[in-house]
Structures are given as structure tokens and as C-alpha cells.
mmCIF file of C-alpha atoms in Angstrom:
data_model
loop_
_atom_site.group_PDB
_atom_site.id
_atom_site.type_symbol
_atom_site.label_atom_id
_atom_site.label_comp_id
_atom_site.label_asym_id
_atom_site.label_seq_id
_atom_site.Cartn_x
_atom_site.Cartn_y
_atom_site.Cartn_z
ATOM 1 C CA MET A 1 -46.612 -2.693 -18.532
ATOM 2 C CA GLY A 2 -48.229 -4.572 -15.661
ATOM 3 C CA HIS A 3 -44.987 -5.677 -14.594
ATOM 4 C CA MET A 4 -43.802 -2.087 -14.607
ATOM 5 C CA THR A 5 -46.672 -0.945 -12.591
ATOM 6 C CA ALA A 6 -46.307 -3.799 -9.928
ATOM 7 C CA ALA A 7 -42.644 -2.737 -9.558
ATOM 8 C CA THR A 8 -43.460 0.775 -8.890
ATOM 9 C CA THR A 9 -46.094 -0.038 -6.547
ATOM 10 C CA GLN A 10 -43.566 -2.329 -4.618
ATOM 11 C CA ARG A 11 -41.137 0.457 -4.806
ATOM 12 C CA THR A 12 -43.349 2.955 -3.169
ATOM 13 C CA ARG A 13 -44.385 0.664 -0.269
ATOM 14 C CA MET A 14 -40.936 -0.244 0.440
ATOM 15 C CA PRO A 15 -39.753 1.604 3.728
ATOM 16 C CA PRO A 16 -36.796 4.056 3.221
ATOM 17 C CA GLU A 17 -34.219 2.255 4.963
ATOM 18 C CA GLN A 18 -34.890 -0.971 3.155
ATOM 19 C CA ARG A 19 -34.731 1.025 -0.290
ATOM 20 C CA ARG A 20 -31.405 2.757 0.642
ATOM 21 C CA GLU A 21 -29.972 -0.827 1.882
ATOM 22 C CA LEU A 22 -31.023 -2.269 -1.781
ATOM 23 C CA LEU A 23 -29.349 0.863 -3.459
ATOM 24 C CA LEU A 24 -26.257 -0.014 -1.464
ATOM 25 C CA GLU A 25 -26.335 -3.779 -2.165
ATOM 26 C CA HIS A 26 -26.547 -2.826 -5.685
ATOM 27 C CA GLY A 27 -23.583 -0.701 -5.459
ATOM 28 C CA VAL A 28 -21.498 -3.097 -3.851
ATOM 29 C CA ARG A 29 -22.332 -5.544 -6.693
ATOM 30 C CA LEU A 30 -21.292 -3.274 -9.190
ATOM 31 C CA LEU A 31 -18.332 -2.256 -7.477
ATOM 32 C CA ALA A 32 -17.255 -5.882 -7.551
ATOM 33 C CA THR A 33 -15.952 -5.659 -11.187
ATOM 34 C CA ARG A 34 -15.461 -1.711 -11.283
ATOM 35 C CA SER A 35 -13.332 1.025 -9.767
ATOM 36 C CA LEU A 36 -15.220 3.792 -7.492
ATOM 37 C CA GLU A 37 -14.772 6.140 -10.279
ATOM 38 C CA GLU A 38 -16.669 4.009 -12.665
ATOM 39 C CA LEU A 39 -19.657 3.726 -10.200
ATOM 40 C CA SER A 40 -21.390 6.621 -11.553
ATOM 41 C CA THR A 41 -24.953 7.901 -11.035
ATOM 42 C CA GLU A 42 -25.451 7.080 -14.830
ATOM 43 C CA LEU A 43 -24.350 3.522 -14.203
ATOM 44 C CA MET A 44 -26.663 2.998 -11.265
ATOM 45 C CA ALA A 45 -29.532 4.487 -13.080
ATOM 46 C CA GLU A 46 -28.653 2.044 -15.923
ATOM 47 C CA GLN A 47 -27.877 -0.931 -13.916
ATOM 48 C CA ALA A 48 -30.326 -0.530 -10.889
ATOM 49 C CA GLY A 49 -33.185 1.078 -13.060
ATOM 50 C CA ILE A 50 -33.477 3.921 -10.729
ATOM 51 C CA SER A 51 -33.675 7.724 -11.556
ATOM 52 C CA ARG A 52 -30.481 9.841 -10.428
ATOM 53 C CA GLY A 53 -33.138 11.865 -8.378
ATOM 54 C CA LEU A 54 -34.018 8.527 -6.433
ATOM 55 C CA LEU A 55 -29.970 8.122 -5.739
ATOM 56 C CA TYR A 56 -29.754 11.750 -4.430
ATOM 57 C CA HIS A 57 -33.124 11.270 -2.326
ATOM 58 C CA TYR A 58 -31.147 8.731 -0.176
ATOM 59 C CA PHE A 59 -27.216 10.167 -0.448
ATOM 60 C CA ALA A 60 -26.089 13.775 -0.348
ATOM 61 C CA ASN A 61 -23.851 13.531 -3.275
ATOM 62 C CA LEU A 62 -22.122 10.729 -5.288
ATOM 63 C CA GLN A 63 -18.828 10.813 -2.843
ATOM 64 C CA ASP A 64 -21.335 10.295 0.019
ATOM 65 C CA PHE A 65 -22.836 7.078 -1.764
ATOM 66 C CA HIS A 66 -19.222 5.785 -2.516
ATOM 67 C CA ARG A 67 -18.407 5.876 0.961
ATOM 68 C CA ALA A 68 -21.556 4.237 2.122
ATOM 69 C CA VAL A 69 -21.107 1.377 -0.590
ATOM 70 C CA VAL A 70 -17.323 0.921 0.624
ATOM 71 C CA ARG A 71 -18.368 0.852 4.353
ATOM 72 C CA LYS A 72 -20.903 -1.884 3.275
ATOM 73 C CA ALA A 73 -18.438 -3.688 1.099
ATOM 74 C CA VAL A 74 -15.966 -3.834 3.980
ATOM 75 C CA GLU A 75 -18.755 -4.926 6.457
ATOM 76 C CA ASP A 76 -19.446 -7.908 4.102
ATOM 77 C CA LEU A 77 -15.631 -8.648 3.857
ATOM 78 C CA VAL A 78 -15.133 -8.618 7.647
ATOM 79 C CA ALA A 79 -18.399 -10.756 7.952
ATOM 80 C CA ILE A 80 -17.263 -13.502 5.193
ATOM 81 C CA THR A 81 -13.822 -13.910 6.775
ATOM 82 C CA ALA A 82 -14.929 -14.172 10.702
ATOM 83 C CA PRO A 83 -13.211 -17.124 12.208
ATOM 84 C CA ASP A 84 -15.034 -20.201 12.811
ATOM 85 C CA ASP A 85 -15.110 -22.235 16.183
ATOM 86 C CA GLY A 86 -12.929 -24.706 14.966
ATOM 87 C CA GLU A 87 -10.154 -26.392 17.497
ATOM 88 C CA ASP A 88 -7.583 -26.592 15.120
ATOM 89 C CA LEU A 89 -6.384 -22.869 15.153
ATOM 90 C CA LEU A 90 -3.991 -22.935 12.382
ATOM 91 C CA GLY A 91 -7.019 -24.470 10.234
ATOM 92 C CA VAL A 92 -9.397 -21.561 11.497
ATOM 93 C CA LEU A 93 -6.630 -19.118 10.257
ATOM 94 C CA GLU A 94 -6.554 -20.867 6.802
ATOM 95 C CA ARG A 95 -10.172 -20.992 6.442
ATOM 96 C CA SER A 96 -10.513 -17.385 7.298
ATOM 97 C CA LEU A 97 -7.577 -16.635 4.658
ATOM 98 C CA ALA A 98 -9.414 -18.771 1.885
ATOM 99 C CA ALA A 99 -12.621 -16.409 2.393
ATOM 100 C CA TYR A 100 -10.244 -13.526 2.029
ATOM 101 C CA VAL A 101 -8.595 -14.821 -1.203
ATOM 102 C CA ASP A 102 -11.911 -15.780 -2.730
ATOM 103 C CA TYR A 103 -13.287 -12.319 -1.687
ATOM 104 C CA VAL A 104 -10.615 -10.502 -3.449
ATOM 105 C CA VAL A 105 -10.617 -12.863 -6.247
ATOM 106 C CA ALA A 106 -14.377 -12.024 -6.723
ATOM 107 C CA ASN A 107 -14.074 -8.213 -6.135
ATOM 108 C CA ARG A 108 -10.742 -7.641 -7.316
ATOM 109 C CA ALA A 109 -11.584 -4.230 -9.387
ATOM 110 C CA GLY A 110 -13.551 -2.682 -6.313
ATOM 111 C CA TYR A 111 -11.110 -3.960 -3.722
ATOM 112 C CA LEU A 112 -8.221 -2.704 -5.518
ATOM 113 C CA SER A 113 -9.805 0.678 -5.989
ATOM 114 C CA LEU A 114 -10.776 0.804 -2.395
ATOM 115 C CA VAL A 115 -6.970 0.430 -1.480
ATOM 116 C CA ARG A 116 -5.932 3.059 -3.899
ATOM 117 C CA ALA A 117 -8.448 5.644 -2.828
ATOM 118 C CA ALA A 118 -7.540 5.035 0.868
ATOM 119 C CA ASN A 119 -3.958 5.694 0.204
ATOM 120 C CA GLY A 120 -4.329 8.653 -2.369
ATOM 121 C CA GLY A 121 -5.940 11.097 -0.244
ATOM 122 C CA ASP A 122 -9.700 10.475 0.540
ATOM 123 C CA GLU A 123 -9.280 10.924 4.344
ATOM 124 C CA GLU A 124 -12.653 9.211 5.120
ATOM 125 C CA LEU A 125 -11.920 6.243 2.897
ATOM 126 C CA ARG A 126 -8.611 5.786 4.677
ATOM 127 C CA VAL A 127 -10.358 5.756 7.918
ATOM 128 C CA VAL A 128 -12.623 2.879 6.642
ATOM 129 C CA TYR A 129 -9.809 0.923 4.982
ATOM 130 C CA GLU A 130 -7.893 1.210 8.437
ATOM 131 C CA GLN A 131 -10.632 0.264 10.514
ATOM 132 C CA ALA A 132 -11.337 -2.680 8.315
ATOM 133 C CA ARG A 133 -7.721 -3.734 8.554
ATOM 134 C CA ASP A 134 -7.827 -3.269 12.338
ATOM 135 C CA ALA A 135 -11.036 -5.464 12.484
ATOM 136 C CA LEU A 136 -9.560 -8.087 10.192
ATOM 137 C CA THR A 137 -6.276 -8.455 12.063
ATOM 138 C CA GLY A 138 -7.355 -7.340 15.574
ATOM 139 C CA ARG A 139 -9.516 -10.667 15.892
ATOM 140 C CA MET A 140 -6.042 -12.539 15.949
ATOM 141 C CA PHE A 141 -5.527 -11.004 19.458
ATOM 142 C CA GLU A 142 -9.156 -11.190 20.725
ATOM 143 C CA ARG A 143 -10.233 -13.889 23.477
ATOM 144 C CA ALA A 144 -13.643 -14.489 23.971
ATOM 145 C CA ALA A 145 -13.922 -13.227 27.618
ATOM 146 C CA GLY A 146 -15.133 -16.102 30.005
ATOM 147 C CA GLU A 147 -14.203 -18.826 27.409
ATOM 148 C CA GLN A 148 -11.397 -21.331 27.578
ATOM 149 C CA ARG A 149 -10.856 -20.948 23.613
ATOM 150 C CA ILE A 150 -7.622 -19.208 23.128
ATOM 151 C CA ASP A 151 -6.877 -17.208 19.961
ATOM 152 C CA GLY A 152 -4.657 -17.918 16.961
ATOM 153 C CA LEU A 153 -1.510 -16.083 17.935
ATOM 154 C CA THR A 154 -1.440 -17.404 21.413
ATOM 155 C CA ALA A 155 -1.875 -20.819 19.931
ATOM 156 C CA LEU A 156 1.179 -20.157 17.727
ATOM 157 C CA GLY A 157 3.214 -19.166 20.720
ATOM 158 C CA HIS A 158 3.084 -15.546 20.669
ATOM 159 C CA ALA A 159 2.243 -12.784 23.185
ATOM 160 C CA ASP A 160 0.098 -9.764 22.403
ATOM 161 C CA THR A 161 2.885 -7.142 22.441
ATOM 162 C CA PRO A 162 3.315 -3.874 20.458
ATOM 163 C CA ALA A 163 6.084 -5.581 18.703
ATOM 164 C CA THR A 164 3.703 -8.455 17.315
ATOM 165 C CA ARG A 165 1.007 -6.136 16.654
ATOM 166 C CA LEU A 166 3.249 -4.080 14.409
ATOM 167 C CA MET A 167 4.231 -7.287 12.415
ATOM 168 C CA VAL A 168 0.865 -8.294 12.216
ATOM 169 C CA ARG A 169 -0.129 -4.916 10.442
ATOM 170 C CA GLY A 170 2.974 -5.579 8.153
ATOM 171 C CA TRP A 171 1.912 -8.922 7.311
ATOM 172 C CA ALA A 172 -1.575 -7.478 6.439
ATOM 173 C CA SER A 173 0.157 -5.375 3.696
ATOM 174 C CA LEU A 174 1.826 -8.485 2.641
ATOM 175 C CA ALA A 175 -1.343 -10.648 2.351
ATOM 176 C CA GLU A 176 -2.887 -7.832 0.516
ATOM 177 C CA GLU A 177 -0.221 -7.283 -2.006
ATOM 178 C CA LEU A 178 0.147 -11.030 -2.587
ATOM 179 C CA VAL A 179 -3.484 -11.739 -2.973
ATOM 180 C CA LEU A 180 -4.305 -8.777 -5.113
ATOM 181 C CA ALA A 181 -1.303 -9.711 -7.389
ATOM 182 C CA TRP A 182 -2.155 -13.152 -7.473
ATOM 183 C CA ALA A 183 -5.977 -12.545 -8.338
ATOM 184 C CA GLU A 184 -4.552 -10.686 -11.300
ATOM 185 C CA ASP A 185 -2.017 -13.493 -12.369
ATOM 186 C CA PRO A 186 -2.726 -16.623 -10.416
ATOM 187 C CA SER A 187 -0.164 -18.650 -12.687
ATOM 188 C CA SER A 188 2.603 -18.480 -9.942
ATOM 189 C CA MET A 189 0.674 -20.978 -7.460
ATOM 190 C CA THR A 190 -2.542 -22.745 -6.787
ATOM 191 C CA ARG A 191 -5.257 -21.271 -4.458
ATOM 192 C CA GLU A 192 -4.215 -24.044 -2.015
ATOM 193 C CA GLN A 193 -0.469 -22.949 -2.110
ATOM 194 C CA LEU A 194 -1.427 -19.307 -1.836
ATOM 195 C CA ILE A 195 -3.486 -20.131 1.220
ATOM 196 C CA ALA A 196 -0.794 -22.092 2.998
ATOM 197 C CA ALA A 197 1.809 -19.277 1.942
ATOM 198 C CA LEU A 198 -0.260 -16.634 3.527
ATOM 199 C CA ALA A 199 -0.640 -18.558 6.834
ATOM 200 C CA GLY A 200 3.199 -19.900 6.648
ATOM 201 C CA SER A 201 4.305 -16.012 6.154
ATOM 202 C CA LEU A 202 2.589 -14.991 9.145
ATOM 203 C CA VAL A 203 4.019 -17.701 11.408
ATOM 204 C CA GLY A 204 7.497 -16.876 9.988
ATOM 205 C CA ALA A 205 6.986 -13.228 10.420
ATOM 206 C CA LEU A 206 5.928 -13.679 13.826
ATOM 207 C CA ASN A 207 8.749 -15.861 14.675
ATOM 208 C CA ALA A 208 10.777 -13.096 13.625
ATOM 209 C CA VAL A 209 9.825 -10.862 16.293
ATOM 210 C CA SER A 210 9.539 -13.294 19.246
ATOM 211 C CA GLY A 211 12.600 -15.188 18.439
ATOM 212 C CA MET B 1 26.047 42.632 -1.544
ATOM 213 C CA GLY B 2 29.305 41.689 -2.630
ATOM 214 C CA HIS B 3 28.256 37.986 -1.707
ATOM 215 C CA MET B 4 25.233 38.421 -3.847
ATOM 216 C CA THR B 5 27.084 39.354 -6.920
ATOM 217 C CA ALA B 6 29.411 36.507 -6.341
ATOM 218 C CA ALA B 7 26.385 33.785 -6.080
ATOM 219 C CA THR B 8 24.769 35.480 -9.258
ATOM 220 C CA THR B 9 27.913 35.181 -11.182
ATOM 221 C CA GLN B 10 28.649 31.714 -10.169
ATOM 222 C CA ARG B 11 24.808 31.017 -11.156
ATOM 223 C CA THR B 12 25.359 32.390 -14.601
ATOM 224 C CA ARG B 13 28.632 30.496 -15.183
ATOM 225 C CA MET B 14 27.052 27.073 -14.107
ATOM 226 C CA PRO B 15 26.286 24.685 -17.120
ATOM 227 C CA PRO B 16 22.520 24.112 -17.190
ATOM 228 C CA GLU B 17 22.431 20.359 -16.488
ATOM 229 C CA GLN B 18 24.533 21.280 -13.188
ATOM 230 C CA ARG B 19 21.957 23.810 -12.245
ATOM 231 C CA ARG B 20 19.181 21.606 -12.959
ATOM 232 C CA GLU B 21 20.722 18.797 -10.976
ATOM 233 C CA LEU B 22 21.254 21.225 -8.006
ATOM 234 C CA LEU B 23 17.531 22.308 -8.174
ATOM 235 C CA LEU B 24 16.781 18.700 -7.969
ATOM 236 C CA GLU B 25 18.983 18.111 -4.934
ATOM 237 C CA HIS B 26 17.481 21.052 -3.219
ATOM 238 C CA GLY B 27 13.980 19.646 -4.005
ATOM 239 C CA VAL B 28 15.091 16.057 -2.755
ATOM 240 C CA ARG B 29 16.292 17.670 0.496
ATOM 241 C CA LEU B 30 12.938 19.512 1.098
ATOM 242 C CA LEU B 31 11.131 16.551 0.214
ATOM 243 C CA ALA B 32 12.538 14.501 3.089
ATOM 244 C CA THR B 33 10.486 16.377 5.560
ATOM 245 C CA ARG B 34 7.685 17.490 3.498
ATOM 246 C CA SER B 35 5.105 15.798 1.401
ATOM 247 C CA LEU B 36 4.945 16.408 -2.473
ATOM 248 C CA GLU B 37 1.865 18.826 -2.097
ATOM 249 C CA GLU B 38 4.083 20.947 0.149
ATOM 250 C CA LEU B 39 6.885 21.164 -2.168
ATOM 251 C CA SER B 40 5.641 24.390 -4.018
ATOM 252 C CA THR B 41 7.310 26.736 -6.293
ATOM 253 C CA GLU B 42 6.965 29.135 -3.573
ATOM 254 C CA LEU B 43 8.853 26.940 -1.055
ATOM 255 C CA MET B 44 11.410 26.230 -3.598
ATOM 256 C CA ALA B 45 11.954 29.941 -4.349
ATOM 257 C CA GLU B 46 11.891 30.667 -0.304
ATOM 258 C CA GLN B 47 14.656 27.735 0.368
ATOM 259 C CA ALA B 48 16.625 27.665 -2.601
ATOM 260 C CA GLY B 49 16.744 31.355 -3.024
ATOM 261 C CA ILE B 50 15.644 31.087 -7.007
ATOM 262 C CA SER B 51 12.686 32.841 -8.955
ATOM 263 C CA ARG B 52 9.725 30.781 -9.966
ATOM 264 C CA GLY B 53 10.783 31.728 -13.301
ATOM 265 C CA LEU B 54 14.075 29.740 -13.066
ATOM 266 C CA LEU B 55 12.404 26.684 -11.970
ATOM 267 C CA TYR B 56 10.049 26.934 -15.009
ATOM 268 C CA HIS B 57 13.073 27.173 -17.278
ATOM 269 C CA TYR B 58 14.320 23.613 -16.206
ATOM 270 C CA PHE B 59 10.997 21.911 -15.865
ATOM 271 C CA ALA B 60 7.694 22.165 -17.893
ATOM 272 C CA ASN B 61 5.528 22.682 -14.726
ATOM 273 C CA LEU B 62 5.373 21.584 -10.884
ATOM 274 C CA GLN B 63 4.275 18.179 -11.724
ATOM 275 C CA ASP B 64 7.119 17.569 -13.995
ATOM 276 C CA PHE B 65 9.492 18.951 -11.487
ATOM 277 C CA HIS B 66 8.065 16.543 -8.637
ATOM 278 C CA ARG B 67 8.261 13.495 -10.822
ATOM 279 C CA ALA B 68 11.869 14.473 -11.532
ATOM 280 C CA VAL B 69 12.497 15.091 -7.807
ATOM 281 C CA VAL B 70 10.817 11.695 -6.938
ATOM 282 C CA ARG B 71 13.200 9.901 -9.397
ATOM 283 C CA LYS B 72 16.155 11.464 -8.121
ATOM 284 C CA ALA B 73 15.063 10.504 -4.385
ATOM 285 C CA VAL B 74 14.395 6.970 -5.581
ATOM 286 C CA GLU B 75 17.885 6.823 -7.318
ATOM 287 C CA ASP B 76 19.463 7.696 -4.023
ATOM 288 C CA LEU B 77 17.444 5.091 -2.308
ATOM 289 C CA VAL B 78 18.342 2.308 -4.544
ATOM 290 C CA ALA B 79 22.003 3.416 -4.223
ATOM 291 C CA ILE B 80 21.974 3.940 -0.465
ATOM 292 C CA THR B 81 20.717 0.456 -0.037
ATOM 293 C CA ALA B 82 22.873 -1.470 -2.669
ATOM 294 C CA PRO B 83 24.190 -4.746 -1.192
ATOM 295 C CA ASP B 84 27.957 -4.698 -0.268
ATOM 296 C CA ASP B 85 30.308 -7.429 -1.133
ATOM 297 C CA GLY B 86 30.251 -9.435 2.074
ATOM 298 C CA GLU B 87 30.652 -13.069 2.343
ATOM 299 C CA ASP B 88 27.941 -13.490 4.938
ATOM 300 C CA LEU B 89 24.682 -13.126 2.792
ATOM 301 C CA LEU B 90 22.217 -12.762 5.728
ATOM 302 C CA GLY B 91 24.799 -9.916 7.097
ATOM 303 C CA VAL B 92 24.491 -8.316 3.755
ATOM 304 C CA LEU B 93 20.624 -8.254 3.755
ATOM 305 C CA GLU B 94 20.754 -6.812 7.095
ATOM 306 C CA ARG B 95 22.999 -4.137 6.241
ATOM 307 C CA SER B 96 21.016 -3.236 3.141
ATOM 308 C CA LEU B 97 17.924 -3.278 5.448
ATOM 309 C CA ALA B 98 19.311 -1.126 7.901
ATOM 310 C CA ALA B 99 20.194 1.433 5.045
ATOM 311 C CA TYR B 100 16.802 1.319 4.014
ATOM 312 C CA VAL B 101 15.340 1.923 7.519
ATOM 313 C CA ASP B 102 17.563 4.996 8.074
ATOM 314 C CA TYR B 103 16.576 6.342 4.886
ATOM 315 C CA VAL B 104 12.719 6.034 5.604
ATOM 316 C CA VAL B 105 13.474 7.415 9.092
ATOM 317 C CA ALA B 106 15.467 10.436 7.583
ATOM 318 C CA ASN B 107 12.923 10.943 4.724
ATOM 319 C CA ARG B 108 9.600 9.740 6.341
ATOM 320 C CA ALA B 109 7.373 12.580 4.895
ATOM 321 C CA GLY B 110 8.503 12.500 1.366
ATOM 322 C CA TYR B 111 8.565 8.726 1.142
ATOM 323 C CA LEU B 112 5.037 8.460 2.560
ATOM 324 C CA SER B 113 4.012 10.937 0.149
ATOM 325 C CA LEU B 114 5.323 9.154 -2.684
ATOM 326 C CA VAL B 115 3.636 5.704 -1.661
ATOM 327 C CA ARG B 116 0.611 7.688 -1.513
ATOM 328 C CA ALA B 117 0.903 9.501 -4.880
ATOM 329 C CA ALA B 118 1.761 6.321 -6.444
ATOM 330 C CA ASN B 119 -1.424 4.609 -5.135
ATOM 331 C CA GLY B 120 -3.583 7.613 -5.624
ATOM 332 C CA GLY B 121 -3.662 7.853 -9.416
ATOM 333 C CA ASP B 122 -0.428 9.513 -10.603
ATOM 334 C CA GLU B 123 0.384 6.952 -13.064
ATOM 335 C CA GLU B 124 3.977 8.239 -13.769
ATOM 336 C CA LEU B 125 4.681 8.220 -10.067
ATOM 337 C CA ARG B 126 3.228 4.560 -9.936
ATOM 338 C CA VAL B 127 5.653 3.624 -12.651
ATOM 339 C CA VAL B 128 8.534 4.965 -10.736
ATOM 340 C CA TYR B 129 7.378 3.504 -7.359
ATOM 341 C CA GLU B 130 7.183 0.035 -9.095
ATOM 342 C CA GLN B 131 10.419 0.381 -10.654
ATOM 343 C CA ALA B 132 12.056 1.428 -7.516
ATOM 344 C CA ARG B 133 10.422 -1.737 -5.708
ATOM 345 C CA ASP B 134 11.663 -3.916 -8.601
ATOM 346 C CA ALA B 135 15.151 -2.517 -8.317
ATOM 347 C CA LEU B 136 15.125 -3.057 -4.628
ATOM 348 C CA THR B 137 13.878 -6.622 -4.480
ATOM 349 C CA GLY B 138 15.247 -7.768 -7.848
ATOM 350 C CA ARG B 139 18.833 -7.659 -6.413
ATOM 351 C CA MET B 140 17.971 -10.605 -4.435
ATOM 352 C CA PHE B 141 17.458 -12.506 -7.480
ATOM 353 C CA GLU B 142 20.662 -11.127 -9.643
ATOM 354 C CA ARG B 143 23.494 -13.030 -10.202
ATOM 355 C CA ALA B 144 26.836 -11.315 -11.031
ATOM 356 C CA ALA B 145 27.586 -12.927 -14.343
ATOM 357 C CA GLY B 146 31.003 -14.642 -14.409
ATOM 358 C CA GLU B 147 31.365 -14.484 -10.636
ATOM 359 C CA GLN B 148 31.175 -17.128 -8.181
ATOM 360 C CA ARG B 149 29.100 -14.785 -5.508
ATOM 361 C CA ILE B 150 25.802 -16.143 -5.272
ATOM 362 C CA ASP B 151 22.847 -14.014 -4.410
ATOM 363 C CA GLY B 152 20.950 -13.745 -0.849
ATOM 364 C CA LEU B 153 18.210 -15.880 -1.936
ATOM 365 C CA THR B 154 19.986 -18.834 -3.153
ATOM 366 C CA ALA B 155 21.780 -18.495 -0.015
ATOM 367 C CA LEU B 156 18.779 -18.778 2.064
ATOM 368 C CA GLY B 157 18.051 -21.977 -0.128
ATOM 369 C CA HIS B 158 15.173 -20.650 -2.464
ATOM 370 C CA ALA B 159 15.182 -21.209 -6.332
ATOM 371 C CA ASP B 160 14.065 -17.752 -8.541
ATOM 372 C CA THR B 161 10.609 -19.079 -9.265
ATOM 373 C CA PRO B 162 7.359 -17.086 -9.984
ATOM 374 C CA ALA B 163 6.379 -18.254 -6.350
ATOM 375 C CA THR B 164 9.278 -16.719 -4.713
ATOM 376 C CA ARG B 165 8.937 -13.679 -6.865
ATOM 377 C CA LEU B 166 5.430 -13.053 -5.690
ATOM 378 C CA MET B 167 6.442 -13.659 -2.100
ATOM 379 C CA VAL B 168 9.294 -11.563 -2.149
ATOM 380 C CA ARG B 169 6.807 -8.582 -3.443
ATOM 381 C CA GLY B 170 4.501 -9.206 -0.887
ATOM 382 C CA TRP B 171 7.347 -8.956 1.833
ATOM 383 C CA ALA B 172 8.566 -5.591 0.343
ATOM 384 C CA SER B 173 4.937 -4.415 1.372
ATOM 385 C CA LEU B 174 5.526 -5.755 4.687
ATOM 386 C CA ALA B 175 8.757 -4.088 5.025
ATOM 387 C CA GLU B 176 7.364 -0.811 3.985
ATOM 388 C CA GLU B 177 4.300 -0.705 5.912
ATOM 389 C CA LEU B 178 6.523 -2.087 9.046
ATOM 390 C CA VAL B 179 9.273 0.785 8.452
ATOM 391 C CA LEU B 180 7.009 3.471 7.833
ATOM 392 C CA ALA B 181 4.862 2.404 11.045
ATOM 393 C CA TRP B 182 7.900 2.050 13.142
ATOM 394 C CA ALA B 183 9.300 5.340 11.751
ATOM 395 C CA GLU B 184 5.989 7.209 13.006
ATOM 396 C CA ASP B 185 6.278 5.261 16.400
ATOM 397 C CA PRO B 186 9.491 3.618 17.390
ATOM 398 C CA SER B 187 8.419 2.419 20.838
ATOM 399 C CA SER B 188 7.635 -1.184 19.843
ATOM 400 C CA MET B 189 11.015 -2.248 19.224
ATOM 401 C CA THR B 190 14.584 -1.130 18.716
ATOM 402 C CA ARG B 191 16.163 -0.119 15.171
ATOM 403 C CA GLU B 192 18.329 -3.508 15.628
ATOM 404 C CA GLN B 193 15.155 -5.643 16.422
ATOM 405 C CA LEU B 194 13.427 -3.984 13.525
ATOM 406 C CA ILE B 195 16.129 -4.838 11.186
ATOM 407 C CA ALA B 196 16.285 -8.386 12.396
ATOM 408 C CA ALA B 197 12.559 -8.736 12.140
ATOM 409 C CA LEU B 198 12.567 -7.585 8.395
ATOM 410 C CA ALA B 199 15.227 -10.074 7.585
ATOM 411 C CA GLY B 200 13.605 -12.959 9.618
ATOM 412 C CA SER B 201 10.189 -12.232 8.178
ATOM 413 C CA LEU B 202 11.524 -12.636 4.652
ATOM 414 C CA VAL B 203 13.163 -16.078 5.383
ATOM 415 C CA GLY B 204 9.938 -16.904 7.150
ATOM 416 C CA ALA B 205 7.907 -15.964 4.330
ATOM 417 C CA LEU B 206 10.252 -17.818 1.597
ATOM 418 C CA ASN B 207 9.957 -20.711 3.978
ATOM 419 C CA ALA B 208 6.188 -20.504 3.405
ATOM 420 C CA VAL B 209 6.264 -20.751 -0.456
ATOM 421 C CA SER B 210 9.266 -23.383 -0.825
ATOM 422 C CA GLY B 211 8.007 -25.362 1.998
#
């Protein structure tokens, strides 16, 4: 009883943005093992211990909540897979891909449901999805202004052309399909083989447009 | 007036299966430049000169008609892209890919809407879509029993393993994304460069799993 009172007191003292953020974090955690359709107000009430009213205090409706959860999940993915400062650029690529593989394995249900929702007619989720793909692949073409460090693609011997951009976009679909299928049934190869296959297929695909 | 009578007479004499087939062919033609949602009974009535009643005589409902149209469109695609009997197996692959590219360019709206519908929750369309992908990619692993002719993958030096199957599945996503994006904006490369890039990316992707 004392604990409940403390929690309630704590809740009322929390600034609104922070409470909204906590609801989103809870949604992201629940989405890891569930589809968007399963992420209902009832589930949030049950799992996060909040009333339906509280959720609708911060989000206009369930779709609005879903979109905010997906946006946050995608921000997490982009952050988790950020390339490090290593000198060996193939190594940088492989570590980023390893983080992507681990993310999809840990969040397969939610990630799959995002991919499907983005393809299935929710235009706002499609925009979020395409922005995420652009963020994930666009980094390969970025150069830190004023720095000597070159990007992965340049290191692999490819210029930033519309043709390489198109191929990287195609390869992103390959990577997504491969990792989702492997996460469902990892019997065909080890995690290390998968990461090597992802990096190697990018190199091979880029050679096919520049050659 | 005489023409209408002739057409009506012709129509009543046509066997039911043949008339159903003609409705499907009309649907497939209309789907080439339209999404499934746009393929309404009204459009069919307007473009095929039939009554809504006639359509519902052959199909239980609009969704049933859509699924039958998609099944037929996919059969066409599989037939059009069938590998020929050439000896140069990379050439066989490239000619099959060329037929795929031309098909997607000519049927972009309908093909895109199939891809989206399959991803967007219509489970029956998802099954049709996955069967089509399996048919298109599975041929690479087929051997004509009793014939000397070997398949493309064997020629390229790769065994039929779960890992190569997984990579071919991933590459099919690359090919679909690449060709749909190129059909929307072909400024990045020529048709010949696209076909070479598709074939080359398959070779490169397979090398990445076998290496």
C-alpha cells in the first residue's frame, strides 16, 4: 500500500515529457516481441500499469501512439548501428551489420510488423520506414567534413553515383530479407557467417554496378 | 446495333470457363497500369463492357476476382521469364532477368500493388506472392532429370545449400527493389546496365556465402 502511494506520488511529480517518454519506452519494449496490432491500450494498461485515460492524455489515439513508438524504435536502431571510428572500414561495416543483426533478432516481431505496415498502406509509417533506410544506408556515403576519414564505400573503391545509390538501396532490401529470414530460422549459417555474407554481398553488388 | 447483337450472341455462345478467362485477362491488362484498389467492378464494367452482375457470376466477390487476377498475372510473369535452353548459363540468366525487367516496367502499378498487398496483411496474396518468388528463384536450383544440362547456380560454382537458398531469397528482394525503383526513375543506368547489375549482384552475393 505504501509502495502504491509512493509510485502514485512519483508519477504525479514526473514532468509530462518524461512520462510520455517512459510510455514510449514501454511501447518499444513491448513491440520487440509483438506486432503493432497486438500493442493495444489494454496491453499497455496491463503491462505498464497505466489507465487507458493516461495513454490518451499523451497521444491523440492508438495509431498516433503506434507511430510514435515506431519512430522511437527506429531512432534506437539507427543509434545502435552507428558506425564506429575504426580505421579498418570493412571492420566498421561488419560491426554495424552485427548490431543490425542483433537488433532484428531481439526485436523480430515488431520489426517485421513495421516492415509490413510500411508496405501495407500506412503512409506515415512508410515515410518513417524510408527515412530509417535512408539514414542506415546514407551513412555509407557520408564524409565527415574537414576530416581525413573516408567513408566505407569510397574505401571499397566506389564513387557516390546514382547507380551505386540505387544498388545500395537494393542491397538494403537483401539485408532486411536475409536477416529477417535468418532470425526466423538460423539453421542455414552462423551469426558470423551471416554478417560476412551481408558485408560480402554489398561488396559484390557494388562491384556489379561499377565494373 | 448489329454489332452489339453480334457481340451479345458471341458472348452467350462462349463456354463459361472461356468467358471467365477473358474477364481475368481483361483484369490483368487493367492491373498493369493500376493498383488492385483501383481495379473496381465499375472500372471492369466500363472497360470490359460487362455488367457487375456478370463479374459476380464468375467470382464470389471483388476480393476473389482480385486474387484470381493476381494469380494469373503471376503465372504470366513466371512464364515470360522462363529460362531458355541456351548453353551460356550467364546469358540464360541475363535473358530471364531482361524479361523480368521489361515485365515490371510494363506492369509497374499492378506489380507494386501486389508487393504491397502481399506485405500488407492479405494472407492469400502473400501466399501467391511467395509462391511466385519461389517459382522464379527455385528454377535456379532445378535440374532437368535425365538431362545433361546443369542449372545456372551450379554453373556459377555454387552448391544447393540452405545458405545459398537464403542468399538467393535475399537477392530476389534486391532485384525486386532495384527494378521497381529503376522503373520509377531510370535515370541512374541503362536497361543493359541494370540487367548486368542484377546478374552481377547475384554472382557477388553467392560468392559471399560460399567464400
